[in-house]
Amino acid sequence: MGRTTGTTGIDDVARAAGVSASTVSRVMNGRAGVDAALAERVRTAASSLGYRPNPLARSLVLGRTQTIAVVVPDLANPTFQGMLRGVTLAAARDGYRVLVADTSEDAAAEEAIVRETRQRCDAVVLCSPRMASDVLIAAVAALDPVVVINREVPGIPGVSADYRVGIVELLEHLATLGHRRLVYAAGSPSSASDAARRAGLADFALARPDVEVLTVEAGATFGDGAAAASVVVESGATGVVAFNDLVAMGVLASLAAQGIAVPAEVSVVGFDDIPFAAFTTPALTTAAVPVGELGELAWRRLAARFAGEEPEGDVMLRPELRVRASSGPVRTVISPAAGAGAGAGAETGAGRS
Amino acid sequence: MGRTTGTTGIDDVARAAGVSASTVSRVMNGRAGVDAALAERVRTAASSLGYRPNPLARSLVLGRTQTIAVVVPDLANPTFQGMLRGVTLAAARDGYRVLVADTSEDAAAEEAIVRETRQRCDAVVLCSPRMASDVLIAAVAALDPVVVINREVPGIPGVSADYRVGIVELLEHLATLGHRRLVYAAGSPSSASDAARRAGLADFALARPDVEVLTVEAGATFGDGAAAASVVVESGATGVVAFNDLVAMGVLASLAAQGIAVPAEVSVVGFDDIPFAAFTTPALTTAAVPVGELGELAWRRLAARFAGEEPEGDVMLRPELRVRASSGPVRTVISPAAGAGAGAGAETGAGRS
DNA sequence: TTGAAAGCGTTACCAG
DNA sequence: CTGGTAACGCTTTCAA
């Protein structure tokens, strides 16, 4: 009846203003059809009591929380940080808040986490979900207002970056520079976006049969890149396309340690354009994935759904080639391998996306 | 009465199990004193109906949401990303979720955002709040379960990194290497953590009167660092302590552009140890601020409060010196300035903390 | 041990 | 235009 908790409730305001709770509610929600004088009295009472409608109670009766969940595999990954930021900023503009959940790359725990967080929200954004396709498809059905970033799910609209086209741009860039023997330092085979990249590799192979592209299994981290560098050297390739910028940085570091000049002897390109890609030595040529936009777009889909609009089709954002100093024309042929050169083993919270 | 929304509610389960809602509630909450057979029947009914207690309704009646808010000035800043991650992971372990809010460095809007998000949660973590001290003090009182990171607020327990001690470690490191003329590329005067650093500068001045430390107003970004580099060169200093890693990276880039060798001619050290500090060229010596731990600690304070424990005093985490390749012994004296060398102007979402 | 009923703080429907 | 009165979905006394 009002004074149960320390908070001032709608009844307190109603009493102070000498009206009913209904009227206070109407005034607080700006609903038309309230006598101006009364409304003013209510507003005065409300502000003098410092009344703030309890969002929880509103949510319960309204059936919406004004909150959406964003689930990411790893908050330390720049890619997901960017998506989270994009969603958060866009949602905030429309008065929505974001509940964030980090699944710690645990594909098995993912579904439970998603369901749990979804229950407290009006919708959920799944960033590069790791769960198996069948699980994902089933889960998504129960999540309804949901948008998936960077993973195709039949039936539900998704927003993704076009990794397939992006890698082709990178390959073409190197081919144009005269490279004819390249290596792709691949990511995890279980990565959906790596599959897209490999599809791009195939596209490219058809279009440019004169360019040879070897694939070496690397991974998604700096250490993986460093480890893969030796294979690159042995292969005699003049250019390497890394799964992502982190891997590229690992390659860069290992190459530098072996005294191999970039891009004079070997060109190195990454993928993603993480915030620090511009600051490596040499600055990294890469394909920029507009993670912020992906997040923003994800929000727009949700906002549209909330507004009762029909779901649109999938959106594919094309990565943008950013040519920097790490790639250049073919000059010399590197000398056939010397050592096994492992390189640094640093670990940074980033990786697959 | 149950079937209003499409969701299955407690009444549906009760009906299916042939018991009352009270019993279902008791079973779902594992409250003792329910007939084993009945309990089993309830559990069966619940799972077969896919029943999930509505967290909102529980929150309303229980008075707790199992959610805390984390408010940061800028989600693009690695420092805050780290704190957010620390809080999120720690809270998740205890079954709490995190609502995130980005104030976009808007000191004026901060208070409203904080109040708003706080209302939906059980507590709030303020990361390096930008609002004026008096506003902060007043706000914090109304927020109650609250912990502030990296900013002192009389009366409420805070967790911070000891920027004052950290910068002294950096200065001592350079002094030990033989440097006698240093410059501090300062951050924004309005930054609380920069004030702490300047206090450290004063401490150091007293302890090492033989070392000269000039202060040049720089800023918190890569561009600020690049711009400040020329002043450093002109000053004839052999070492520069940057406000943070980003500024240090800017200095590094500008120095490299001018052909000044690091650390042979000038040593450069940063602050924070952001994830990429280890990957600059040369790798950056810095003082590591344990942002993840700060976040985790913030959660612990909150968890303790929830458990009814008394608030402890402030916690100060000491930054850890990370010596890498960008700092070295004094060798040569740099030649008195040549050009104004501005340098890159890249912008990265990072900065004050 | 179990159930009925009274809220938790709002909003919305329906009379007046 | 305003005020009762039901919900929203759940937990928790209070009786039985």
XYZ file of C-alpha atoms (C1' of nucleotides) in Angstrom:
738
model
C 0.000 0.000 0.000
C 2.854 2.345 -0.603
C 5.117 2.518 2.372
C 6.108 -1.106 2.430
C 9.500 -0.442 0.940
C 11.410 2.782 1.345
C 10.553 3.841 -2.159
C 7.803 6.248 -2.984
C 5.208 4.568 -5.115
C 2.422 5.673 -7.331
C -0.014 5.602 -4.431
C 2.073 8.066 -2.476
C 1.942 10.472 -5.371
C -1.759 9.880 -5.840
C -2.413 10.667 -2.196
C -0.227 13.768 -2.262
C -1.946 15.060 -5.361
C -5.362 14.068 -4.165
C -6.103 11.918 -7.189
C -6.226 8.249 -8.013
C -3.314 6.108 -9.022
C -4.852 5.756 -12.447
C -4.566 9.459 -13.010
C -0.996 9.540 -11.843
C -0.229 6.732 -14.230
C -1.860 8.588 -17.079
C 0.071 11.723 -16.336
C 3.364 9.946 -15.968
C 2.859 8.275 -19.295
C 1.838 11.453 -21.007
C -1.494 10.002 -21.959
C -3.848 12.647 -23.281
C -7.180 13.394 -21.722
C -6.187 14.589 -18.293
C -7.267 17.936 -16.955
C -4.362 20.332 -17.255
C -4.622 21.561 -13.693
C -4.780 18.053 -12.309
C -1.878 16.972 -14.433
C 0.170 19.836 -13.127
C -0.704 18.951 -9.554
C 0.383 15.397 -10.184
C 3.629 16.437 -11.758
C 4.395 18.703 -8.846
C 3.646 16.010 -6.326
C 5.668 13.485 -8.275
C 8.743 15.596 -8.580
C 8.580 16.865 -5.034
C 8.409 13.283 -3.820
C 11.107 12.285 -6.247
C 8.818 9.664 -7.688
C 10.192 7.356 -10.338
C 7.843 4.689 -11.694
C 9.227 1.269 -10.925
C 10.408 -0.161 -14.252
C 10.001 -3.699 -12.987
C 6.336 -3.292 -12.241
C 5.824 -1.562 -15.540
C 7.616 -4.333 -17.346
C 5.468 -6.945 -15.717
C 2.210 -5.376 -16.698
C 3.353 -3.976 -20.024
C 4.981 -7.164 -21.086
C 8.139 -5.425 -22.220
C 11.303 -4.605 -20.406
C 12.815 -1.997 -22.659
C 15.908 -4.142 -22.555
C 17.561 -6.456 -25.024
C 20.243 -9.024 -24.472
C 23.495 -9.220 -26.374
C 25.275 -12.529 -26.146
C 28.894 -12.751 -27.197
C 31.392 -15.606 -27.116
C 34.148 -13.480 -25.636
C 34.110 -9.940 -24.365
C 37.860 -9.710 -24.824
C 37.543 -10.105 -28.571
C 37.671 -6.729 -30.327
C 35.140 -7.923 -32.839
C 32.518 -8.549 -30.202
C 33.440 -5.455 -28.294
C 32.663 -3.532 -31.430
C 29.359 -5.281 -31.987
C 28.332 -4.806 -28.386
C 29.147 -1.157 -28.628
C 27.226 -0.789 -31.863
C 24.130 -2.398 -30.429
C 24.365 -0.563 -27.130
C 24.719 2.877 -28.649
C 21.968 2.341 -31.190
C 19.588 0.848 -28.670
C 20.271 3.618 -26.178
C 19.214 6.182 -28.744
C 15.834 4.501 -28.798
C 15.598 4.214 -25.040
C 16.589 0.606 -24.775
C 19.189 -0.871 -22.478
C 21.466 -3.801 -23.066
C 22.024 -6.839 -20.931
C 25.323 -8.420 -21.832
C 26.373 -12.032 -21.520
C 29.731 -13.594 -22.245
C 29.585 -17.315 -22.973
C 33.346 -17.696 -22.659
C 33.391 -19.524 -25.980
C 31.539 -22.370 -24.350
C 29.369 -23.709 -27.156
C 27.683 -26.154 -24.823
C 26.649 -23.548 -22.268
C 25.594 -21.067 -24.876
C 22.019 -22.157 -25.348
C 21.203 -22.067 -21.663
C 22.757 -18.649 -21.283
C 20.831 -17.330 -24.216
C 17.501 -18.643 -22.965
C 18.161 -17.317 -19.527
C 19.061 -13.824 -20.588
C 16.330 -13.766 -23.182
C 13.762 -14.266 -20.468
C 14.639 -10.960 -18.877
C 14.504 -9.072 -22.136
C 12.380 -8.215 -25.097
C 14.759 -9.666 -27.612
C 18.245 -10.957 -28.053
C 21.179 -10.405 -30.359
C 23.367 -13.435 -30.886
C 26.866 -12.521 -31.953
C 28.581 -15.301 -33.858
C 26.904 -18.045 -31.864
C 29.075 -21.136 -31.458
C 26.376 -23.713 -30.881
C 25.688 -26.433 -33.403
C 23.405 -25.504 -36.272
C 20.533 -27.735 -35.283
C 20.648 -26.468 -31.725
C 20.801 -22.919 -32.982
C 17.852 -23.367 -35.273
C 15.761 -24.828 -32.498
C 16.859 -22.219 -29.997
C 16.203 -19.325 -32.296
C 12.615 -20.414 -32.762
C 11.987 -20.121 -29.036
C 13.752 -16.802 -28.767
C 11.661 -15.086 -31.329
C 12.567 -11.478 -31.492
C 16.127 -12.420 -32.224
C 18.784 -11.438 -34.674
C 21.894 -13.385 -35.366
C 25.096 -11.697 -36.392
C 27.609 -13.477 -38.589
C 25.887 -16.782 -38.843
C 23.265 -17.968 -41.265
C 20.124 -19.405 -39.770
C 17.487 -20.546 -42.235
C 14.260 -18.738 -41.676
C 15.401 -15.919 -39.532
C 16.868 -12.685 -40.777
C 20.530 -12.224 -40.038
C 23.073 -9.513 -40.437
C 26.557 -10.515 -41.405
C 29.764 -9.318 -42.867
C 30.572 -10.860 -46.201
C 33.736 -12.694 -45.304
C 33.602 -14.531 -48.579
C 33.769 -11.408 -50.669
C 36.179 -9.787 -48.254
C 38.818 -12.422 -48.625
C 38.513 -12.296 -52.379
C 39.222 -8.575 -52.250
C 42.307 -9.250 -50.231
C 43.476 -11.943 -52.616
C 42.832 -9.758 -55.622
C 44.740 -6.970 -53.974
C 47.764 -9.207 -53.656
C 47.344 -10.628 -57.123
C 47.259 -7.146 -58.549
C 50.507 -6.451 -56.790
C 51.992 -9.286 -58.747
C 51.851 -12.088 -56.196
C 51.350 -15.517 -57.715
C 52.001 -17.773 -54.775
C 50.040 -17.066 -51.596
C 49.193 -18.830 -48.401
C 46.024 -18.558 -46.396
C 46.605 -18.951 -42.669
C 43.220 -20.429 -41.869
C 41.129 -20.185 -38.761
C 39.354 -22.939 -36.919
C 37.425 -25.269 -39.236
C 34.498 -24.983 -36.862
C 34.264 -21.273 -37.458
C 31.396 -20.264 -39.666
C 33.197 -17.187 -40.843
C 36.254 -19.243 -41.731
C 34.060 -21.445 -43.894
C 32.920 -18.322 -45.698
C 36.520 -17.303 -46.224
C 37.350 -20.707 -47.661
C 34.431 -20.378 -50.022
C 35.966 -17.084 -51.111
C 39.230 -18.882 -51.684
C 37.434 -21.231 -54.030
C 35.803 -18.335 -55.868
C 39.176 -16.778 -56.301
C 40.783 -19.982 -57.507
C 38.254 -20.123 -60.309
C 38.702 -16.508 -61.263
C 42.463 -16.467 -61.046
C 43.868 -19.886 -61.888
C 47.225 -18.209 -62.384
C 47.519 -17.535 -58.696
C 48.323 -20.372 -56.375
C 46.853 -20.261 -52.879
C 47.975 -22.743 -50.262
C 45.994 -23.178 -47.090
C 47.704 -23.774 -43.789
C 45.702 -24.415 -40.661
C 46.627 -21.719 -38.206
C 44.023 -20.533 -35.749
C 42.699 -17.237 -34.522
C 45.307 -15.854 -32.178
C 48.560 -13.987 -32.298
C 50.367 -17.130 -31.240
C 48.747 -19.130 -33.999
C 49.971 -16.611 -36.505
C 53.480 -16.638 -35.124
C 53.528 -20.402 -35.314
C 52.272 -20.451 -38.863
C 54.903 -18.050 -40.122
C 57.539 -20.701 -40.586
C 55.293 -22.678 -42.878
C 54.720 -19.569 -44.899
C 58.429 -19.057 -45.279
C 59.025 -22.649 -46.280
C 56.282 -22.512 -48.859
C 58.093 -19.859 -50.752
C 54.957 -17.764 -50.944
C 55.334 -14.027 -51.409
C 52.126 -13.140 -49.656
C 50.069 -14.365 -46.742
C 46.419 -13.762 -46.063
C 45.723 -14.316 -42.394
C 42.452 -15.473 -40.900
C 42.284 -12.236 -38.959
C 44.404 -9.303 -37.878
C 45.646 -11.030 -34.762
C 47.006 -13.923 -36.777
C 48.500 -11.445 -39.193
C 50.205 -9.680 -36.323
C 51.634 -12.965 -35.166
C 52.960 -13.601 -38.653
C 54.395 -10.097 -38.735
C 56.160 -10.587 -35.426
C 57.603 -13.935 -36.388
C 58.740 -12.678 -39.760
C 60.408 -9.699 -38.141
C 62.163 -11.998 -35.711
C 63.518 -13.969 -38.661
C 64.669 -10.828 -40.355
C 62.281 -11.177 -43.231
C 61.216 -7.814 -44.576
C 57.548 -6.940 -44.929
C 56.376 -6.121 -47.492
C 59.650 -6.255 -49.430
C 60.008 -9.995 -49.167
C 56.585 -11.057 -48.018
C 53.304 -9.182 -47.984
C 50.989 -9.815 -45.076
C 47.325 -8.950 -44.896
C 44.848 -9.461 -42.113
C 41.100 -9.375 -41.733
C 38.780 -7.367 -39.476
C 40.651 -4.089 -39.113
C 40.683 -4.196 -35.360
C 41.465 -0.848 -33.740
C 45.155 -1.552 -33.600
C 45.672 -2.857 -37.092
C 46.677 0.628 -38.183
C 49.396 0.724 -35.569
C 51.359 -2.395 -36.268
C 54.769 -2.248 -37.914
C 54.330 -2.072 -40.769
C 50.707 -0.918 -40.603
C 48.496 -3.800 -41.568
C 46.621 -4.061 -44.829
C 43.303 -5.657 -44.021
C 39.636 -5.923 -44.870
C 37.628 -3.829 -42.459
C 34.631 -5.571 -40.995
C 32.169 -2.905 -39.883
C 31.394 -4.463 -36.526
C 29.813 -1.342 -35.126
C 27.457 -1.172 -38.066
C 26.605 -4.828 -37.713
C 25.563 -4.127 -34.160
C 23.617 -1.069 -35.128
C 21.899 -2.926 -37.913
C 21.015 -5.713 -35.552
C 19.329 -3.171 -33.351
C 17.415 -1.710 -36.274
C 16.015 -5.109 -37.107
C 14.830 -5.462 -33.581
C 13.430 -1.964 -33.462
C 11.544 -2.683 -36.656
C 10.110 -5.832 -35.147
C 9.029 -3.919 -32.077
C 7.332 -1.450 -34.342
C 5.407 -4.290 -35.894
C 7.163 -4.150 -39.205
C 7.758 -7.212 -41.276
C 11.161 -8.834 -40.995
C 13.386 -8.036 -43.911
C 15.776 -10.393 -45.615
C 19.361 -10.974 -44.669
C 21.820 -8.147 -44.763
C 25.389 -8.666 -45.836
C 27.879 -5.924 -45.181
C 30.815 -5.856 -47.506
C 34.183 -5.571 -45.786
C 36.234 -2.672 -47.035
C 39.759 -3.161 -48.226
C 42.194 -1.014 -46.280
C 45.506 -0.907 -47.956
C 48.309 -0.031 -45.616
C 52.024 -0.682 -45.473
C 52.173 -4.419 -44.941
C 51.397 -5.273 -48.531
C 53.361 -4.294 -51.553
C 54.480 -5.398 -54.980
C 56.504 -8.549 -55.364
C 60.184 -7.707 -55.358
C 62.490 -10.538 -54.520
C 62.030 -14.232 -54.062
C 62.579 -15.244 -50.488
C 65.350 -17.676 -49.812
C 64.108 -21.240 -49.212
C 63.544 -21.593 -45.478
C 66.203 -21.521 -42.847
C 64.992 -22.245 -39.330
C 61.735 -23.386 -37.831
C 61.294 -19.971 -36.219
C 58.474 -20.260 -33.762
C 58.196 -16.716 -32.504
C 56.314 -15.019 -29.740
C 53.522 -16.763 -27.994
C 51.631 -13.843 -26.619
C 48.016 -14.313 -25.943
C 45.420 -11.660 -26.364
C 41.770 -11.945 -25.792
C 40.710 -12.005 -29.338
C 40.180 -14.565 -31.947
C 37.406 -16.074 -33.989
C 34.492 -14.043 -34.998
C -5.191 -16.586 -15.027
C -2.489 -18.368 -16.899
C -3.251 -18.454 -20.583
C -3.252 -14.731 -21.104
C 0.110 -14.749 -22.791
C 1.502 -17.629 -24.756
C 3.850 -18.524 -21.964
C 3.165 -21.306 -19.557
C 2.849 -19.949 -16.067
C 2.958 -21.338 -12.604
C -0.772 -21.975 -12.657
C -0.478 -24.171 -15.699
C 2.045 -26.299 -13.935
C -0.045 -26.373 -10.798
C -3.051 -27.569 -12.727
C -1.064 -30.194 -14.599
C 0.413 -31.523 -11.394
C -2.841 -31.272 -9.533
C -1.413 -29.041 -6.845
C -1.549 -25.407 -5.900
C 0.685 -22.681 -7.244
C 2.204 -22.348 -3.803
C 3.491 -25.861 -3.980
C 4.900 -25.381 -7.423
C 6.658 -22.301 -6.196
C 8.103 -24.160 -3.263
C 9.342 -26.946 -5.461
C 10.825 -24.643 -8.022
C 12.712 -22.812 -5.327
C 13.896 -25.982 -3.694
C 12.226 -25.093 -0.448
C 12.180 -28.017 1.951
C 9.019 -29.492 3.371
C 7.299 -30.722 0.270
C 6.213 -34.310 -0.068
C 8.736 -36.118 -2.226
C 6.134 -37.667 -4.483
C 4.368 -34.376 -4.992
C 7.605 -32.617 -5.671
C 8.456 -35.158 -8.300
C 5.055 -34.740 -9.915
C 5.573 -31.011 -10.022
C 9.011 -31.308 -11.510
C 7.714 -33.632 -14.184
C 4.855 -31.334 -15.052
C 7.155 -28.340 -15.086
C 9.702 -29.832 -17.387
C 7.156 -31.406 -19.680
C 5.491 -28.030 -20.043
C 8.847 -26.349 -20.414
C 8.013 -24.088 -17.535
C 10.461 -21.318 -16.671
C 9.518 -19.028 -13.795
C 9.194 -15.486 -15.067
C 12.186 -13.592 -13.686
C 10.359 -10.314 -13.888
C 7.548 -11.425 -11.656
C 10.037 -12.920 -9.249
C 12.030 -9.742 -9.224
C 8.973 -7.704 -8.428
C 7.966 -9.749 -5.468
C 11.455 -10.597 -4.299
C 12.725 -7.084 -4.604
C 15.855 -8.114 -6.397
C 16.612 -8.480 -10.060
C 19.746 -10.567 -9.990
C 21.199 -7.924 -12.252
C 23.693 -5.151 -11.742
C 24.487 -2.192 -13.926
C 27.918 -1.254 -15.179
C 28.259 2.278 -16.413
C 31.274 3.231 -18.489
C 32.237 6.461 -20.220
C 33.192 4.743 -23.450
C 32.817 1.156 -24.537
C 35.526 1.634 -27.126
C 38.135 2.285 -24.471
C 40.152 -0.859 -23.725
C 40.300 0.069 -20.079
C 36.544 0.006 -19.714
C 36.194 -3.026 -21.890
C 38.456 -4.787 -19.442
C 36.535 -3.605 -16.427
C 33.219 -4.562 -17.964
C 34.562 -7.968 -18.751
C 35.914 -8.402 -15.239
C 32.618 -7.495 -13.652
C 30.562 -9.531 -16.095
C 32.552 -12.714 -15.680
C 32.706 -12.471 -11.914
C 29.032 -11.646 -11.574
C 28.048 -14.442 -13.934
C 29.814 -16.930 -11.703
C 27.461 -15.885 -8.935
C 24.401 -15.970 -11.133
C 24.159 -12.253 -11.757
C 23.741 -10.546 -15.073
C 25.090 -7.205 -16.202
C 23.265 -4.308 -17.730
C 25.720 -2.095 -19.552
C 25.486 1.606 -20.242
C 27.852 3.792 -22.224
C 27.657 7.478 -21.332
C 29.680 8.490 -24.385
C 31.925 10.565 -22.146
C 29.024 12.880 -21.532
C 29.584 14.049 -17.969
C 26.320 15.955 -17.963
C 24.191 13.014 -19.019
C 25.973 10.597 -16.761
C 23.920 11.068 -13.632
C 20.606 10.529 -15.361
C 21.892 7.420 -17.083
C 23.178 6.035 -13.847
C 19.916 6.615 -11.989
C 17.932 5.152 -14.801
C 19.926 1.966 -15.099
C 20.226 1.647 -11.354
C 16.471 1.434 -11.081
C 16.382 -1.774 -13.056
C 19.119 -3.382 -11.030
C 20.226 -4.348 -7.590
C 23.369 -2.286 -7.671
C 25.635 -0.350 -9.962
C 29.313 -0.183 -10.762
C 30.543 3.217 -11.852
C 33.692 3.048 -13.923
C 35.725 6.230 -13.801
C 32.671 8.456 -13.568
C 33.149 11.832 -15.228
C 30.570 13.838 -13.307
C 31.595 16.598 -10.951
C 32.541 15.527 -7.459
C 29.606 17.112 -5.689
C 27.186 15.592 -8.168
C 28.869 12.243 -7.763
C 28.725 12.354 -4.014
C 25.046 13.183 -4.071
C 24.270 10.605 -6.711
C 26.123 7.846 -4.985
C 24.065 8.324 -1.862
C 20.875 7.607 -3.772
C 22.360 4.638 -5.561
C 23.320 2.774 -2.498
C 24.640 -0.576 -3.383
C 27.258 1.039 -5.543
C 30.953 0.773 -6.084
C 33.061 3.294 -7.873
C 36.127 2.293 -9.803
C 39.050 4.666 -10.195
C 37.579 7.614 -8.434
C 37.600 8.528 -4.776
C 34.266 9.252 -3.212
C 34.311 10.114 0.474
C 32.181 7.737 2.435
C 31.771 4.961 -0.050
C 34.230 2.170 -0.627
C 36.002 2.284 -3.937
C 38.375 0.118 -5.862
C 41.090 1.803 -7.818
C 44.406 1.326 -9.457
C 47.190 3.256 -7.826
C 48.143 5.525 -10.666
C 50.248 7.589 -8.331
C 52.507 4.732 -7.387
C 52.434 3.363 -10.898
C 53.866 6.432 -12.483
C 56.593 6.582 -9.865
C 57.598 3.048 -10.796
C 57.823 4.084 -14.395
C 59.899 7.139 -13.552
C 62.194 5.130 -11.327
C 62.608 2.584 -14.049
C 63.829 5.279 -16.405
C 65.981 6.905 -13.759
C 67.613 3.579 -13.077
C 68.406 3.304 -16.755
C 70.316 6.532 -16.417
C 67.780 9.023 -17.705
C 68.021 12.429 -16.081
C 65.778 14.500 -18.268
C 62.259 13.203 -18.834
C 58.983 14.522 -20.060
C 55.539 13.539 -18.929
C 52.964 13.707 -21.725
C 50.004 14.509 -19.521
C 46.366 13.643 -19.930
C 43.379 15.858 -19.486
C 43.531 18.008 -16.342
C 39.957 17.013 -15.646
C 40.921 13.383 -15.383
C 41.023 12.075 -11.849
C 43.597 9.473 -12.731
C 45.793 12.097 -14.341
C 45.708 14.057 -11.109
C 46.952 10.949 -9.347
C 49.749 10.623 -11.848
C 50.781 14.228 -11.293
C 50.839 13.591 -7.574
C 53.194 10.727 -8.333
C 55.337 13.109 -10.334
C 55.609 15.309 -7.258
C 56.524 12.330 -5.082
C 59.220 11.425 -7.515
C 60.559 14.956 -7.721
C 61.129 14.890 -3.989
C 62.772 11.499 -4.030
C 64.929 12.088 -7.070
C 65.851 15.753 -7.311
C 68.591 14.748 -9.709
C 66.067 13.828 -12.350
C 64.283 16.552 -14.223
C 60.711 15.896 -15.317
C 58.964 18.308 -17.626
C 55.244 18.125 -18.102
C 53.666 18.726 -21.464
C 49.921 18.744 -21.864
C 49.076 16.043 -24.343
C 45.787 14.238 -24.017
C 44.619 10.665 -24.035
C 44.676 9.560 -27.646
C 47.102 8.305 -30.214
C 46.844 11.608 -32.029
C 47.618 13.534 -28.857
C 50.738 11.493 -28.416
C 51.840 12.013 -31.986
C 51.348 15.736 -31.604
C 53.298 15.864 -28.356
C 56.309 14.063 -29.771
C 57.822 17.165 -31.306
C 57.832 18.910 -27.954
C 59.569 15.929 -26.486
C 62.252 16.099 -29.133
C 62.766 19.820 -28.664
C 63.059 19.420 -24.928
C 66.113 17.286 -25.318
C 64.674 14.698 -22.974
C 65.906 11.133 -23.270
C 62.758 9.562 -21.985
C 59.038 10.163 -22.150
C 56.375 8.882 -19.835
C 53.039 8.988 -21.590
C 49.666 9.414 -19.933
C 48.650 6.051 -21.311
C 49.636 3.453 -23.869
C 47.727 5.096 -26.650
C 49.585 8.352 -26.178
C 52.806 6.391 -25.982
C 51.965 4.714 -29.265
C 51.385 8.085 -30.826
C 54.754 9.245 -29.574
C 56.328 6.067 -30.903
C 54.790 6.576 -34.333
C 55.830 10.186 -34.545
C 59.342 9.432 -33.378
C 59.640 6.670 -35.935
C 58.448 9.031 -38.634
C 61.211 11.430 -37.640
C 63.774 8.702 -37.709
C 64.450 8.870 -34.023
C 65.423 5.500 -32.621
C 63.581 4.033 -29.663
C 64.954 3.236 -27.184
C 68.436 4.079 -28.466
C 67.804 7.793 -28.607
C 64.618 8.166 -26.612
C 62.908 5.751 -24.275
C 59.124 5.715 -24.296
C 56.890 4.219 -21.659
C 53.118 4.040 -21.491
C 50.541 3.269 -18.868
C 47.741 0.698 -18.692
C 49.178 -2.210 -20.635
C 46.320 -2.410 -23.040
C 46.149 -5.696 -24.941
C 48.194 -4.374 -27.805
C 50.959 -2.717 -25.858
C 53.032 -5.854 -26.232
C 52.717 -5.705 -29.999
C 53.920 -2.226 -30.790
C 57.307 -1.651 -32.367
C 59.233 -1.668 -30.231
C 57.097 -3.441 -27.652
C 55.957 -0.910 -25.110
C 57.256 -0.707 -21.564
C 54.310 0.196 -19.410
C 52.642 -0.114 -16.034
C 49.928 -2.721 -16.204
C 46.645 -1.661 -14.685
C 44.726 -4.799 -13.731
C 41.415 -3.680 -15.148
C 39.915 -7.134 -15.089
C 40.735 -7.469 -11.429
C 39.295 -4.076 -10.698
C 36.047 -5.244 -12.216
C 36.131 -8.508 -10.375
C 36.882 -6.758 -7.124
C 34.031 -4.373 -7.718
C 31.744 -7.363 -8.042
C 33.050 -8.883 -4.845
C 32.233 -5.722 -2.943
C 28.729 -5.898 -4.261
C 28.396 -9.590 -3.559
C 29.553 -8.953 -0.024
C 26.957 -6.242 0.377
C 24.253 -8.557 -0.910
C 25.384 -11.105 1.624
C 24.863 -8.547 4.322
C 28.513 -8.070 5.085
C 29.930 -4.788 6.195
C 31.535 -2.619 3.554
C 35.298 -2.768 3.654
C 37.639 0.126 3.099
C 39.059 1.249 -0.194
C 41.157 -1.080 -2.247
C 44.095 0.154 -4.264
C 45.622 -2.160 -6.817
C 49.223 -1.490 -7.595
C 50.042 -1.330 -11.294
C 52.772 -3.709 -12.311
C 55.780 -2.518 -14.219
C 56.161 -4.359 -17.507
C 59.539 -3.749 -18.984
C 59.627 -4.294 -22.699
C 61.679 -3.030 -25.578
C 60.688 0.618 -25.728
C 62.812 1.628 -22.777
C 66.544 1.256 -22.449
C 69.664 2.824 -21.044
C 70.642 6.296 -22.097
C 73.037 6.142 -24.987
C 73.325 9.211 -27.083
C 72.040 12.718 -26.746
C 69.463 13.487 -29.364
C 70.221 16.243 -31.806
C 68.352 19.495 -31.009
C 65.101 19.364 -32.942
C 64.778 19.523 -36.658
C 61.218 19.763 -37.899
C 57.867 20.180 -36.256
C 56.962 16.605 -37.213
C 53.323 16.172 -36.486
C 52.814 12.551 -37.396
C 49.824 10.356 -37.796
C 46.426 11.467 -36.672
C 44.741 8.166 -36.276
C 41.915 7.943 -33.893
C 41.094 4.948 -31.817
C 38.314 4.541 -29.383
C 40.319 4.747 -26.277
C 41.511 7.379 -23.971
C 41.097 8.569 -20.456
C 40.438 6.138 -17.715
C 2.526 -30.743 4.345
C -0.625 -28.080 1.487
C -3.675 -24.344 -0.207
C -5.967 -19.753 -0.161
C -5.201 -15.209 -0.239
C -2.637 -11.056 0.010
C 0.420 -8.509 -2.049
C 4.986 -6.558 -5.182
C 4.000 -1.478 -8.190
C 2.020 -0.528 -12.425
C -1.235 -0.182 -16.246
C -5.637 -0.806 -18.539
C -10.350 -1.711 -18.865
C -14.856 -0.231 -17.614
C -18.047 2.235 -15.447
C -19.550 6.759 -13.798
C -12.233 13.180 -17.662
C -11.677 10.328 -13.433
C -11.558 6.462 -10.190
C -12.304 1.605 -8.936
C -10.897 -2.950 -10.105
C -8.714 -6.457 -12.237
C -4.694 -8.326 -13.898
C 1.003 -9.120 -14.831
C 3.267 -13.964 -12.623
C 5.204 -15.068 -8.750
C 6.305 -15.622 -3.468
C 4.879 -15.744 1.087
C 2.399 -15.423 5.293
C -1.450 -17.648 7.551
C -4.647 -21.206 8.306
C -6.141 -25.721 7.849
